[in-house]
Short mmCIF file of the C-alpha atoms (twelve columns), coordinates in Angstrom:
data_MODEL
# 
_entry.id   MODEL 
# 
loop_
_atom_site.group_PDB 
_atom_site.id 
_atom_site.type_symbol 
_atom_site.label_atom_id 
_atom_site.label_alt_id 
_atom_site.label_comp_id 
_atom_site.label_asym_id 
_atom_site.label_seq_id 
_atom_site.Cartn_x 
_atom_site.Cartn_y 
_atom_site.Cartn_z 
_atom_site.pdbx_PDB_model_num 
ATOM 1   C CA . UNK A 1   88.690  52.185 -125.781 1 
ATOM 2   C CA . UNK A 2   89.697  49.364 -127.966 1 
ATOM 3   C CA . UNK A 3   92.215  51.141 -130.609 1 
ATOM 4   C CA . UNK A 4   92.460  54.275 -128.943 1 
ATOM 5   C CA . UNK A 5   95.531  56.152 -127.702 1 
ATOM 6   C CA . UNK A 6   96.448  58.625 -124.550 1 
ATOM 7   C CA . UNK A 7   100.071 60.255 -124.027 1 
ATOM 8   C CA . UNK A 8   101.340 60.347 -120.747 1 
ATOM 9   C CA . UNK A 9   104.149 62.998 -120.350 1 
ATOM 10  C CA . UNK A 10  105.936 63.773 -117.453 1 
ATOM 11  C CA . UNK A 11  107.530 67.194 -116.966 1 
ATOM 12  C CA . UNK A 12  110.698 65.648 -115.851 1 
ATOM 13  C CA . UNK A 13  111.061 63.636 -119.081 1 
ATOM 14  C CA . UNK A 14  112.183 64.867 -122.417 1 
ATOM 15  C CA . UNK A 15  109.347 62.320 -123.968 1 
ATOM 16  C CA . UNK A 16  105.688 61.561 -123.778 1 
ATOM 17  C CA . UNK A 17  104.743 57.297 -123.362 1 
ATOM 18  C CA . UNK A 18  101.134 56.299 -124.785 1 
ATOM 19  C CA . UNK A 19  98.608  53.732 -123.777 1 
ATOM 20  C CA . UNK A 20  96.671  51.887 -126.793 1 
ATOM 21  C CA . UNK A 21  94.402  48.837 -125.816 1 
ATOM 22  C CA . UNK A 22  94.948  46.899 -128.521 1 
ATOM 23  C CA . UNK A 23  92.984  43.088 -128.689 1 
ATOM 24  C CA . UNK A 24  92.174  43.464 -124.763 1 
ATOM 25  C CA . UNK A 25  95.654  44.302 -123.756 1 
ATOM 26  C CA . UNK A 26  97.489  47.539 -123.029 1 
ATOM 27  C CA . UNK A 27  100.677 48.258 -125.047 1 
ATOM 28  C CA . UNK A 28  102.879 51.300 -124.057 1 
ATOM 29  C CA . UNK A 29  105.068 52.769 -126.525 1 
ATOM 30  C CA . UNK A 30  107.145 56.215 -127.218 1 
ATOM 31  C CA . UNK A 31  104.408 58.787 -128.223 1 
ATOM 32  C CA . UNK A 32  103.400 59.732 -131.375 1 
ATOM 33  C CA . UNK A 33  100.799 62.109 -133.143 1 
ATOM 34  C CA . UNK A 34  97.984  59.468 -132.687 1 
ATOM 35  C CA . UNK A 35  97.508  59.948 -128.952 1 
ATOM 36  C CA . UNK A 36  93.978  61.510 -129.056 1 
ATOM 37  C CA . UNK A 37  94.038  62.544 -125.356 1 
ATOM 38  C CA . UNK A 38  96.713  63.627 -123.233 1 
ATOM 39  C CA . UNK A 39  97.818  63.439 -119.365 1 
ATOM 40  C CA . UNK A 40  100.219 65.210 -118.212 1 
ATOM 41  C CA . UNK A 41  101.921 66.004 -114.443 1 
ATOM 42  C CA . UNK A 42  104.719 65.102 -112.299 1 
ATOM 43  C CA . UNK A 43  106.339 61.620 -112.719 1 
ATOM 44  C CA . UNK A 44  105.301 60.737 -109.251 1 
ATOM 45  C CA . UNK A 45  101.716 61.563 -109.867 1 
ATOM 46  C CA . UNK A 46  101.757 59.683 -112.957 1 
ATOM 47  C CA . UNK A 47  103.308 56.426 -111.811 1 
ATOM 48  C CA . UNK A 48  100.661 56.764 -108.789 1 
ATOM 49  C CA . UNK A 49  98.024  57.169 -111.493 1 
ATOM 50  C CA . UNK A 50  99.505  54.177 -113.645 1 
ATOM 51  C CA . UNK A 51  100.462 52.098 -110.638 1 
ATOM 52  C CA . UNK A 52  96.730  52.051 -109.350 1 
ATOM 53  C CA . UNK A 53  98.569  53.935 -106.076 1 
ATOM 54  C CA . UNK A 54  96.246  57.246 -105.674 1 
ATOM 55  C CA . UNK A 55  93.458  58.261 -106.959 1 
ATOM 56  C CA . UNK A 56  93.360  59.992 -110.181 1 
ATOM 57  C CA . UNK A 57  90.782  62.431 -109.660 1 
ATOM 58  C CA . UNK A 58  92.138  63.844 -106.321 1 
ATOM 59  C CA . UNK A 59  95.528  64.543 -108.526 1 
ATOM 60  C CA . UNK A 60  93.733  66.349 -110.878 1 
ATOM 61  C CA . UNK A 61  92.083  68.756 -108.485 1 
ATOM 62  C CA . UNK A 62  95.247  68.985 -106.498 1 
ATOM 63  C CA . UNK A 63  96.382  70.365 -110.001 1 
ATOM 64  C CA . UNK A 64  99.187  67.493 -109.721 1 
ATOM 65  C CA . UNK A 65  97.807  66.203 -113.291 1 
ATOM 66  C CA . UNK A 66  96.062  67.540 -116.476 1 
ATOM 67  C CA . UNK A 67  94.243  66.751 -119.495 1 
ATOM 68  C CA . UNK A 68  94.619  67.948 -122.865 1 
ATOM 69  C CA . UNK A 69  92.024  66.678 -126.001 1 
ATOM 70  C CA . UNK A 70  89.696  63.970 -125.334 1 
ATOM 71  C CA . UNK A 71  88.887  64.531 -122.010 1 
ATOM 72  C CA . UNK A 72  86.563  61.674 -122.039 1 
ATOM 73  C CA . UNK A 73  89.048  59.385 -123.370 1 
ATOM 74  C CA . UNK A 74  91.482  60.340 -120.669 1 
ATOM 75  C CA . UNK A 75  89.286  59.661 -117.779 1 
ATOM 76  C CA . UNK A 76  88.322  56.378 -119.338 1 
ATOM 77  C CA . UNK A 77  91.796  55.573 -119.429 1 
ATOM 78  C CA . UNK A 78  92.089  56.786 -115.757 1 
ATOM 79  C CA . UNK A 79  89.163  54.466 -114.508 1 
ATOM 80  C CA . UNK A 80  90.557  51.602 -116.031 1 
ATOM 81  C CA . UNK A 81  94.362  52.244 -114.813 1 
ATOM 82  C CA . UNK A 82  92.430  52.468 -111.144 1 
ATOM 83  C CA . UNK A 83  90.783  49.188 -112.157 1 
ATOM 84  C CA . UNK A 84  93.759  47.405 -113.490 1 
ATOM 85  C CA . UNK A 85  97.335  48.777 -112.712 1 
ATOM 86  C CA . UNK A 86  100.158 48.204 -115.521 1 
ATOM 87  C CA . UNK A 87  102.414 46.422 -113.243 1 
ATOM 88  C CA . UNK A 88  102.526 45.428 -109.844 1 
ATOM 89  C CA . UNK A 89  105.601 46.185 -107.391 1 
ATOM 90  C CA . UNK A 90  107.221 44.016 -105.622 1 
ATOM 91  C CA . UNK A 91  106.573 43.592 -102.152 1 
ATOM 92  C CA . UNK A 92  110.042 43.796 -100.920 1 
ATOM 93  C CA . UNK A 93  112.100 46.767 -100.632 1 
ATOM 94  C CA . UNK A 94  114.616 47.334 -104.280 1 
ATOM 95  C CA . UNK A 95  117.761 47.580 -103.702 1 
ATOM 96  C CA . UNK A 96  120.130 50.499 -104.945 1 
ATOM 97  C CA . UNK A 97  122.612 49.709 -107.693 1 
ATOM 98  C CA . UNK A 98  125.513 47.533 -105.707 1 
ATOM 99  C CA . UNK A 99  123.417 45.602 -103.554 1 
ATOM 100 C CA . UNK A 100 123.008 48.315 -100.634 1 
# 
């Protein structure tokens, strides 16, 4: 995985992220031509995937998320974002803008 690159686009957002592991650590950027696999699928179902919060394969048979290119790649990626989330939330409810 080391050096490799997935886009993640949501069809609410006008613009694809990508995942590169890069010296053992993720970095997430804006995407570009070098994603070699991509997932794609509601932003829900994606921050569920990324968030370590369902299970990635159930998604894609529930037709909630697909894969485009490297299909291996992309369920690499998948194992390891059920293995190791990109961020945790925060145990306590967030509050709306103004406090309430």
């Amino acid at each position: 995985m080391q050096g490799r690159t997935v886009a993640f686009s949501a069809y609410e957002l006008p613009g694809a992220l990508q995942l590169t592991l890069l010296q053992d650590r993720f970095q997430l950027d804006w995407a570009d031509e070098r994603a070699e696999a991509t997932l794609s699928g509601a932003l829900a179902a994606l921050c569920q995937v990324g968030l370590a919060q369902a299970d990635g394969d159930a998604l894609f048979f529930q037709r909630r998320l697909s894969m485009e290119g490297d299909t291996e790649l992309a369920l690499e990626v998948k194992s390891l974002l059920a293995r190791y989330p990109l961020a945790r939330l925060p145990s306590w409810p967030l509050l709306s803008p103004g406090g309430r």
